[in-house]
mmCIF file of C-alpha atoms in Angstrom:
data_model
loop_
_atom_site.group_PDB
_atom_site.id
_atom_site.type_symbol
_atom_site.label_atom_id
_atom_site.label_comp_id
_atom_site.label_asym_id
_atom_site.label_seq_id
_atom_site.Cartn_x
_atom_site.Cartn_y
_atom_site.Cartn_z
ATOM 1 C CA MET A 192 17.767 9.550 14.396
ATOM 2 C CA PRO A 193 16.328 6.204 13.225
ATOM 3 C CA THR A 194 12.652 5.804 12.424
ATOM 4 C CA ILE A 195 12.494 2.021 12.842
ATOM 5 C CA LYS A 196 14.446 -0.463 14.956
ATOM 6 C CA SER A 197 14.264 -4.090 13.904
ATOM 7 C CA ASP A 198 15.301 -7.423 15.339
ATOM 8 C CA TYR A 199 15.786 -10.749 13.594
ATOM 9 C CA LEU A 200 13.717 -13.331 15.463
ATOM 10 C CA GLY A 201 15.044 -16.397 13.662
ATOM 11 C CA ASN A 202 13.175 -18.717 11.310
ATOM 12 C CA LEU A 203 12.989 -15.979 8.641
ATOM 13 C CA ARG A 204 11.003 -13.629 10.897
ATOM 14 C CA THR A 205 11.704 -10.001 11.762
ATOM 15 C CA ASN A 206 10.200 -7.582 14.276
ATOM 16 C CA PRO A 207 10.310 -3.947 13.093
ATOM 17 C CA LYS A 208 9.357 -1.373 15.731
ATOM 18 C CA HIS A 209 8.205 2.148 14.849
ATOM 19 C CA LEU A 210 10.156 4.197 17.367
ATOM 20 C CA GLN A 211 7.866 7.251 17.563
ATOM 21 C CA SER A 212 4.673 5.290 18.217
ATOM 22 C CA GLY A 213 6.048 2.085 19.713
ATOM 23 C CA GLU A 214 3.967 0.040 17.263
ATOM 24 C CA GLU A 215 5.455 -3.324 16.253
ATOM 25 C CA ILE A 216 4.857 -5.787 13.459
ATOM 26 C CA ILE A 217 6.147 -9.243 12.589
ATOM 27 C CA THR A 218 7.255 -10.232 9.110
ATOM 28 C CA ASP A 219 7.591 -13.781 7.876
ATOM 29 C CA ALA A 220 8.942 -15.187 4.645
ATOM 30 C CA PRO A 221 6.142 -16.402 2.370
ATOM 31 C CA LEU A 222 5.395 -20.082 1.775
ATOM 32 C CA ASP A 223 6.859 -19.903 -1.732
ATOM 33 C CA ASN A 224 10.169 -18.587 -0.358
ATOM 34 C CA ASN A 225 11.006 -20.965 2.516
ATOM 35 C CA GLY A 226 8.799 -19.308 5.119
ATOM 36 C CA LYS A 227 5.663 -20.169 7.030
ATOM 37 C CA GLY A 228 3.552 -17.345 5.573
ATOM 38 C CA GLU A 229 2.156 -16.575 9.020
ATOM 39 C CA ALA A 230 2.575 -12.792 8.737
ATOM 40 C CA PHE A 231 3.145 -10.093 6.146
ATOM 41 C CA SER A 232 6.240 -10.749 4.083
ATOM 42 C CA PRO A 233 8.522 -7.772 3.415
ATOM 43 C CA THR A 234 7.221 -7.592 -0.160
ATOM 44 C CA ASP A 235 3.616 -7.742 1.135
ATOM 45 C CA LEU A 236 4.441 -4.648 3.183
ATOM 46 C CA VAL A 237 5.688 -2.868 0.061
ATOM 47 C CA ALA A 238 2.414 -3.642 -1.726
ATOM 48 C CA ALA A 239 0.344 -2.653 1.312
ATOM 49 C CA ALA A 240 2.359 0.552 1.642
ATOM 50 C CA LEU A 241 1.430 1.574 -1.893
ATOM 51 C CA GLY A 242 -2.319 1.314 -1.272
ATOM 52 C CA SER A 243 -2.091 2.894 2.171
ATOM 53 C CA CYS A 244 0.008 5.777 0.858
ATOM 54 C CA MET A 245 -2.411 6.383 -2.008
ATOM 55 C CA VAL A 246 -5.382 6.559 0.356
ATOM 56 C CA THR A 247 -3.506 8.713 2.860
ATOM 57 C CA ILE A 248 -2.714 11.282 0.168
ATOM 58 C CA MET A 249 -6.294 11.110 -1.150
ATOM 59 C CA GLY A 250 -7.461 11.684 2.439
ATOM 60 C CA ILE A 251 -5.275 14.783 2.725
ATOM 61 C CA VAL A 252 -6.762 16.160 -0.501
ATOM 62 C CA ALA A 253 -10.310 15.319 0.639
ATOM 63 C CA ASN A 254 -9.730 16.936 4.053
ATOM 64 C CA LYS A 255 -8.598 20.166 2.386
ATOM 65 C CA GLU A 256 -11.941 20.155 0.563
ATOM 66 C CA GLY A 257 -13.852 19.500 3.811
ATOM 67 C CA LYS A 258 -14.667 15.936 2.732
ATOM 68 C CA GLN A 259 -14.053 12.462 4.165
ATOM 69 C CA LEU A 260 -13.366 9.150 2.407
ATOM 70 C CA GLU A 261 -15.672 6.942 4.487
ATOM 71 C CA GLY A 262 -16.633 3.749 2.704
ATOM 72 C CA LEU A 263 -13.561 3.676 0.457
ATOM 73 C CA SER A 264 -11.877 0.267 0.386
ATOM 74 C CA TRP A 265 -9.258 -1.429 -1.759
ATOM 75 C CA ASN A 266 -7.832 -4.807 -2.617
ATOM 76 C CA THR A 267 -4.147 -5.281 -3.299
ATOM 77 C CA THR A 268 -2.527 -8.057 -5.324
ATOM 78 C CA LYS A 269 1.231 -8.477 -5.412
ATOM 79 C CA VAL A 270 2.745 -10.338 -8.368
ATOM 80 C CA MET A 271 6.266 -11.683 -7.946
ATOM 81 C CA GLU A 272 8.892 -12.375 -10.581
ATOM 82 C CA ASP A 273 10.946 -15.542 -10.137
ATOM 83 C CA SER A 274 14.334 -14.601 -11.515
ATOM 84 C CA PRO A 275 15.464 -12.363 -10.081
ATOM 85 C CA ARG A 276 12.997 -12.708 -7.221
ATOM 86 C CA LYS A 277 11.335 -9.311 -6.917
ATOM 87 C CA ILE A 278 7.989 -7.564 -7.139
ATOM 88 C CA LYS A 279 6.885 -7.477 -10.765
ATOM 89 C CA GLU A 280 3.484 -5.834 -10.389
ATOM 90 C CA ILE A 281 1.173 -4.369 -7.759
ATOM 91 C CA ILE A 282 -2.513 -4.349 -8.609
ATOM 92 C CA ILE A 283 -4.785 -2.118 -6.549
ATOM 93 C CA GLU A 284 -8.528 -1.964 -7.034
ATOM 94 C CA PHE A 285 -10.291 0.851 -5.209
ATOM 95 C CA ASN A 286 -13.999 0.464 -4.499
ATOM 96 C CA TRP A 287 -16.298 3.201 -3.281
ATOM 97 C CA ASP A 288 -20.057 2.685 -3.333
ATOM 98 C CA HIS A 289 -20.944 6.306 -2.571
ATOM 99 C CA PRO A 290 -18.226 8.582 -3.981
ATOM 100 C CA PHE A 291 -18.441 12.338 -4.160
ATOM 101 C CA GLU A 292 -20.553 13.673 -7.010
ATOM 102 C CA ASP A 293 -17.896 16.248 -7.872
ATOM 103 C CA GLU A 294 -16.064 14.741 -10.881
ATOM 104 C CA LYS A 295 -13.309 17.339 -10.664
ATOM 105 C CA LEU A 296 -12.599 16.370 -7.052
ATOM 106 C CA LEU A 297 -12.650 12.658 -7.937
ATOM 107 C CA GLN A 298 -10.058 13.274 -10.648
ATOM 108 C CA LYS A 299 -7.981 15.257 -8.181
ATOM 109 C CA LEU A 300 -8.098 12.284 -5.768
ATOM 110 C CA LYS A 301 -7.030 9.853 -8.496
ATOM 111 C CA ASN A 302 -4.130 12.077 -9.517
ATOM 112 C CA ALA A 303 -3.069 12.421 -5.875
ATOM 113 C CA ALA A 304 -3.101 8.637 -5.475
ATOM 114 C CA ARG A 305 -0.985 8.033 -8.564
ATOM 115 C CA THR A 306 1.621 10.530 -7.351
ATOM 116 C CA CYS A 307 1.852 9.510 -3.700
ATOM 117 C CA PRO A 308 5.372 9.182 -2.257
ATOM 118 C CA VAL A 309 5.413 5.379 -2.360
ATOM 119 C CA ALA A 310 4.187 5.282 -5.975
ATOM 120 C CA LEU A 311 6.934 7.704 -6.946
ATOM 121 C CA SER A 312 9.560 5.773 -4.942
ATOM 122 C CA LEU A 313 8.991 2.330 -6.440
ATOM 123 C CA ALA A 314 11.305 1.170 -9.213
ATOM 124 C CA SER A 315 9.978 2.076 -12.657
ATOM 125 C CA ASP A 316 9.932 -1.589 -13.718
ATOM 126 C CA ILE A 317 7.340 -2.436 -11.052
ATOM 127 C CA LYS A 318 4.039 -2.154 -12.871
ATOM 128 C CA GLN A 319 1.391 -0.272 -10.889
ATOM 129 C CA ASP A 320 -2.012 -1.396 -12.170
ATOM 130 C CA ILE A 321 -4.502 0.896 -10.436
ATOM 131 C CA THR A 322 -8.280 0.728 -10.912
ATOM 132 C CA PHE A 323 -10.687 3.254 -9.425
ATOM 133 C CA ASN A 324 -14.246 1.907 -9.250
ATOM 134 C CA PHE A 325 -15.787 5.301 -8.605
#
């Protein structure tokens, strides 16, 4: 059974629909690749998926310890290669003003992030530059 059903909307836009939840998104080609840049590009979604997956897995680890990740935020930068056109690097900077005081748990969270399913699924030539400011 499919997870996602998508439609091409024309003008380099797509409309993926998550079948279980009914949630929909729009993608648009970026300005530097013939698009309008009015929505996430497919490669933006890949970069966003990495950060979201990392935090989801960290959240699972924190929950098992009876903790929450409130206040954790991150910035994601996607770096493209021109030829062939593909993602060259994803830079994620995590920021947390009031992290747990338990250094062992913080290390466990960092390890969980680095081994999340998306991180392990990306091609090995895509550099993952991850910074934890906590």
